[in-house]
Short mmCIF file of C-alpha atoms in Angstrom, two decimals:
data_model
loop_
_atom_site.label_atom_id
_atom_site.label_comp_id
_atom_site.label_asym_id
_atom_site.label_seq_id
_atom_site.Cartn_x
_atom_site.Cartn_y
_atom_site.Cartn_z
CA UNK A 1382 109.03 55.94 134.95
CA UNK A 1383 112.82 56.04 134.77
CA UNK A 1384 114.73 55.83 138.03
CA UNK A 1385 118.48 55.84 138.51
CA UNK A 1386 120.11 53.19 140.69
CA UNK A 1387 122.52 54.26 143.37
CA UNK A 1388 124.50 52.88 146.29
CA UNK A 1389 125.50 54.46 149.57
CA UNK A 1390 127.82 53.07 152.24
CA UNK A 1391 126.22 53.21 155.68
CA UNK A 1392 128.90 52.30 158.21
CA UNK A 1393 130.05 49.39 156.10
CA UNK A 1394 126.59 48.27 154.91
CA UNK A 1395 125.92 48.65 151.20
CA UNK A 1396 122.52 50.31 150.70
CA UNK A 1397 120.84 50.31 147.30
CA UNK A 1398 118.34 52.99 146.32
CA UNK A 1399 116.48 54.27 143.26
CA UNK A 1400 116.04 57.97 142.53
CA UNK A 1401 113.74 59.59 140.00
CA UNK A 1402 116.02 62.64 140.12
CA UNK A 1403 115.31 66.22 139.19
CA UNK A 1404 116.47 69.17 141.26
CA UNK A 1405 113.76 71.40 139.82
CA UNK A 1406 110.75 69.22 140.57
CA UNK A 1407 107.80 70.37 142.64
CA UNK A 1408 108.06 70.30 146.41
CA UNK A 1409 110.29 68.32 148.74
CA UNK A 1410 111.63 64.94 147.60
CA UNK A 1411 109.57 62.01 148.85
CA UNK A 1412 111.44 59.05 150.37
CA UNK A 1413 109.44 55.80 150.38
CA UNK A 1414 110.57 53.18 152.90
CA UNK A 1415 109.33 49.59 152.71
CA UNK A 1416 108.54 47.18 155.54
CA UNK A 1417 110.24 44.05 156.81
CA UNK A 1418 110.47 41.22 154.30
CA UNK A 1419 109.88 43.35 151.21
CA UNK A 1420 111.89 45.80 149.16
CA UNK A 1421 111.47 49.17 147.51
CA UNK A 1422 109.44 47.76 144.63
CA UNK A 1423 106.41 47.54 146.90
CA UNK A 1424 106.14 51.31 146.27
CA UNK A 1425 106.28 51.19 142.45
CA UNK A 1426 102.65 52.18 141.92
CA UNK A 1427 102.78 55.06 144.39
CA UNK A 1428 106.19 56.15 143.12
CA UNK A 1429 104.86 56.41 139.57
CA UNK A 1430 101.88 58.38 140.84
CA UNK A 1431 104.07 60.86 142.70
CA UNK A 1432 106.44 61.31 139.76
CA UNK A 1433 103.48 62.07 137.49
CA UNK A 1434 102.50 64.76 139.99
CA UNK A 1435 105.91 66.35 139.66
CA UNK A 1436 107.60 65.00 142.78
CA UNK A 1437 111.12 63.62 143.07
CA UNK A 1438 110.99 60.14 144.58
CA UNK A 1439 113.75 58.19 146.33
CA UNK A 1440 113.18 54.52 147.17
CA UNK A 1441 115.78 52.66 149.27
CA UNK A 1442 116.11 48.98 150.07
CA UNK A 1443 116.70 48.64 153.81
CA UNK A 1444 119.69 46.67 155.08
CA UNK A 1445 119.11 42.94 154.66
CA UNK A 1446 116.47 43.53 151.99
CA UNK A 1447 116.33 43.68 148.21
CA UNK A 1448 119.60 44.71 146.60
CA UNK A 1449 121.11 46.11 149.80
CA UNK A 1450 123.75 44.25 151.74
CA UNK A 1451 123.26 42.12 154.81
CA UNK A 1452 124.46 43.33 158.18
CA UNK A 1453 125.75 41.86 161.42
CA UNK A 1454 122.90 43.43 163.38
CA UNK A 1455 119.44 44.80 162.72
CA UNK A 1456 118.72 47.19 165.57
CA UNK A 1457 115.90 49.61 164.88
CA UNK A 1458 118.21 52.54 165.50
CA UNK A 1459 120.47 51.27 162.74
CA UNK A 1460 117.64 51.36 160.20
CA UNK A 1461 117.20 55.01 161.15
CA UNK A 1462 120.96 55.54 160.78
CA UNK A 1463 120.79 54.08 157.27
CA UNK A 1464 118.06 56.51 156.21
CA UNK A 1465 120.09 59.41 157.59
CA UNK A 1466 123.13 58.19 155.62
CA UNK A 1467 121.00 58.18 152.48
CA UNK A 1468 119.79 61.74 153.08
CA UNK A 1469 123.36 62.91 153.63
CA UNK A 1470 124.60 61.08 150.54
CA UNK A 1471 121.98 62.81 148.39
CA UNK A 1472 122.38 66.16 150.23
CA UNK A 1473 118.68 66.20 151.08
CA UNK A 1474 117.95 68.74 153.80
CA UNK A 1475 114.15 68.83 153.47
CA UNK A 1476 112.10 65.73 152.65
CA UNK A 1477 108.77 63.98 153.05
CA UNK A 1478 109.08 60.49 154.53
CA UNK A 1479 106.58 57.69 153.88
CA UNK A 1480 107.24 54.41 155.67
CA UNK A 1481 105.41 51.12 155.98
CA UNK A 1482 105.71 48.90 159.08
CA UNK A 1483 109.41 48.62 160.00
CA UNK A 1484 110.13 51.36 157.47
CA UNK A 1485 107.56 53.55 159.17
CA UNK A 1486 109.27 53.06 162.50
CA UNK A 1487 112.65 53.94 160.97
CA UNK A 1488 111.10 57.06 159.49
CA UNK A 1489 109.86 58.18 162.92
CA UNK A 1490 113.44 57.94 164.22
CA UNK A 1491 114.66 60.28 161.48
CA UNK A 1492 111.84 62.72 162.23
CA UNK A 1493 112.83 62.68 165.90
CA UNK A 1494 116.54 63.12 165.24
CA UNK A 1495 116.22 65.66 162.41
CA UNK A 1496 113.07 67.63 163.14
CA UNK A 1497 113.82 70.40 160.66
CA UNK A 1498 114.57 67.94 157.84
CA UNK A 1499 111.29 66.02 157.77
CA UNK A 1500 108.44 68.19 156.46
CA UNK A 1501 105.74 65.51 156.20
CA UNK A 1502 105.78 62.08 157.85
CA UNK A 1503 103.47 59.25 156.82
CA UNK A 1504 103.56 56.17 159.04
CA UNK A 1505 101.63 53.23 157.61
CA UNK A 1506 100.88 50.35 159.94
CA UNK A 1507 104.05 50.60 162.03
CA UNK A 1508 103.67 48.66 165.30
CA UNK A 1509 104.13 51.37 167.93
CA UNK A 1510 106.71 50.66 170.66
CA UNK A 1511 105.31 49.69 174.01
CA UNK A 1512 105.74 51.90 177.03
CA UNK A 1513 107.00 50.84 180.45
CA UNK A 1514 104.11 49.13 182.19
CA UNK A 1515 102.26 48.19 179.00
CA UNK A 1516 101.20 44.61 178.44
CA UNK A 1517 103.36 42.58 176.09
CA UNK A 1518 101.96 43.12 172.58
CA UNK A 1519 100.27 40.26 170.80
CA UNK A 1520 101.83 41.01 167.41
CA UNK A 1521 102.92 37.39 166.96
CA UNK A 1522 99.55 35.92 167.90
CA UNK A 1523 97.35 37.79 165.42
CA UNK A 1524 95.93 35.74 162.61
CA UNK A 1525 96.57 37.15 159.11
CA UNK A 1526 93.65 37.82 156.85
CA UNK A 1527 92.89 35.63 153.83
CA UNK A 1528 94.32 38.40 151.63
CA UNK A 1529 97.56 38.43 153.62
CA UNK A 1530 97.86 34.65 153.38
CA UNK A 1531 97.30 34.76 149.62
CA UNK A 1532 99.93 37.45 149.26
CA UNK A 1533 102.43 35.48 151.31
CA UNK A 1534 101.98 32.31 149.27
CA UNK A 1535 102.31 34.08 145.91
CA UNK A 1536 104.94 36.71 146.72
CA UNK A 1537 107.83 34.40 145.87
CA UNK A 1538 106.43 34.17 142.33
CA UNK A 1539 105.53 37.84 141.90
CA UNK A 1540 108.54 39.34 143.70
CA UNK A 1541 111.22 36.63 143.94
CA UNK A 1542 114.06 39.08 144.53
CA UNK A 1543 112.49 40.50 147.70
CA UNK A 1544 111.68 37.10 149.15
CA UNK A 1545 114.99 35.47 148.31
CA UNK A 1546 117.14 38.46 149.32
CA UNK A 1547 115.50 39.00 152.71
CA UNK A 1548 117.83 38.18 155.60
CA UNK A 1549 115.52 36.16 157.81
CA UNK A 1550 117.93 36.38 160.71
CA UNK A 1551 116.48 39.79 161.52
CA UNK A 1552 113.01 38.41 162.27
CA UNK A 1553 113.66 37.31 165.84
CA UNK A 1554 115.61 40.50 166.52
CA UNK A 1555 112.75 42.66 165.27
CA UNK A 1556 110.14 40.82 167.29
CA UNK A 1557 112.29 41.07 170.42
CA UNK A 1558 112.65 44.82 169.94
CA UNK A 1559 108.96 45.36 169.25
CA UNK A 1560 108.10 43.48 172.43
CA UNK A 1561 110.46 45.52 174.65
CA UNK A 1562 109.55 48.90 176.16
CA UNK A 1563 111.13 51.88 174.41
CA UNK A 1564 110.71 54.93 176.66
CA UNK A 1565 113.26 56.95 174.65
CA UNK A 1566 111.13 56.71 171.50
CA UNK A 1567 108.12 58.04 173.38
CA UNK A 1568 110.14 60.85 174.97
CA UNK A 1569 111.59 61.82 171.58
CA UNK A 1570 108.15 62.38 170.04
CA UNK A 1571 108.33 65.86 171.53
CA UNK A 1572 111.26 66.64 169.22
CA UNK A 1573 109.25 66.10 166.03
CA UNK A 1574 108.20 69.16 164.05
CA UNK A 1575 106.71 67.49 160.98
CA UNK A 1576 103.07 67.07 160.12
CA UNK A 1577 102.26 63.41 160.77
CA UNK A 1578 99.72 61.15 159.09
CA UNK A 1579 99.19 57.73 160.66
CA UNK A 1580 97.58 55.20 158.32
CA UNK A 1581 96.17 52.17 160.10
CA UNK A 1582 94.52 49.04 158.76
CA UNK A 1583 91.58 47.02 160.03
CA UNK A 1584 91.37 44.21 162.58
CA UNK A 1585 94.28 42.34 160.99
CA UNK A 1586 96.54 45.38 161.22
CA UNK A 1587 99.35 45.68 163.75
CA UNK A 1588 98.70 49.05 165.36
CA UNK A 1589 97.64 48.99 168.99
CA UNK A 1590 94.81 51.50 169.31
CA UNK A 1591 95.64 52.52 172.89
CA UNK A 1592 99.22 53.38 171.97
CA UNK A 1593 97.97 55.09 168.81
CA UNK A 1594 95.80 57.38 170.93
CA UNK A 1595 98.72 58.04 173.26
CA UNK A 1596 100.96 58.97 170.35
CA UNK A 1597 98.50 61.39 168.77
CA UNK A 1598 98.07 63.06 172.17
CA UNK A 1599 101.82 63.70 172.24
CA UNK A 1600 102.08 64.86 168.62
CA UNK A 1601 99.61 67.73 168.14
CA UNK A 1602 100.23 68.01 164.39
CA UNK A 1603 99.14 64.44 163.74
CA UNK A 1604 96.06 62.85 162.26
CA UNK A 1605 94.85 59.27 161.77
CA UNK A 1606 93.29 57.63 158.73
CA UNK A 1607 91.81 54.17 159.19
CA UNK A 1608 91.28 51.91 156.17
CA UNK A 1609 89.47 48.60 156.36
CA UNK A 1610 92.43 46.64 155.11
CA UNK A 1611 95.18 44.41 156.44
CA UNK A 1612 98.74 45.33 157.29
CA UNK A 1613 99.64 46.57 153.79
CA UNK A 1614 97.19 49.36 153.06
CA UNK A 1615 99.20 50.84 150.18
CA UNK A 1616 99.22 47.45 148.46
CA UNK A 1617 95.71 46.17 149.09
CA UNK A 1618 93.73 49.44 149.11
CA UNK A 1619 95.85 51.70 146.97
CA UNK A 1620 93.05 54.06 145.91
CA UNK A 1621 92.11 54.75 149.52
CA UNK A 1622 95.76 55.03 150.53
CA UNK A 1623 96.48 57.55 147.79
CA UNK A 1624 93.28 59.48 148.53
CA UNK A 1625 94.59 60.09 152.06
CA UNK A 1626 98.34 60.35 151.54
CA UNK A 1627 98.43 62.19 148.21
CA UNK A 1628 96.67 65.36 149.41
CA UNK A 1629 98.59 65.25 152.69
CA UNK A 1630 101.92 65.30 150.87
CA UNK A 1631 100.67 68.06 148.56
CA UNK A 1632 99.82 70.42 151.41
CA UNK A 1633 102.00 73.55 151.55
CA UNK A 1634 104.44 72.24 148.96
CA UNK A 1635 107.71 74.09 148.79
CA UNK A 1636 108.68 75.29 145.32
CA UNK A 1637 112.32 75.01 144.27
CA UNK A 1638 114.44 78.07 144.98
CA UNK A 1639 116.00 79.82 142.01
CA UNK A 1640 119.78 79.61 141.86
#
């Protein structure tokens, strides 16, 4: 799979992305957004699969990750801003968004802000914001699975760029934001027009089931797929991930318009 490297300036932050290209490919371009601590290469297997199926694939590195630049702040809204800057840079007016964890949350912001742009939205294991009155989430107290521990101890060998490039200063900021109520995010769910697939892992995942039920109640065109995995379903259970996400993205594909 050949992908072209590109850079976009997002309010002074240098964002790196890879693009398989092709204006005449099947359906809407698919933008794959990684989670906190990783980079776009976490999607390599799925990206190759989508390209073989005739889809254009765009894979960014979020600010403070991979080959993108570091930033002075890492507010969740800014990650959403960065994705919007990428869409504008590439003149993409209709896309499918697939995001894992922090990337999944950023993707929901784009779907809320640009409801006519996002055709399909896949949110994999994104910790859902708490609502006013909810108990403080226990995201920092969950014990990782043996698989997650093994991945963490070997990731520096297998993916040194992602580990070494990650700006660890964003960790405390992210945890603070995840632990604070976000009523605006919940109110903005009503703005979304995309079909939504929520992929959740097993007991070691990070999705609160009560908030998951509340979200699906507010987003009628949503469905949930549960996989007995950890936080990274696309990495640890790729076949099951693809079996759910692949057909979802293929539904009602839009063919390119003749010029």
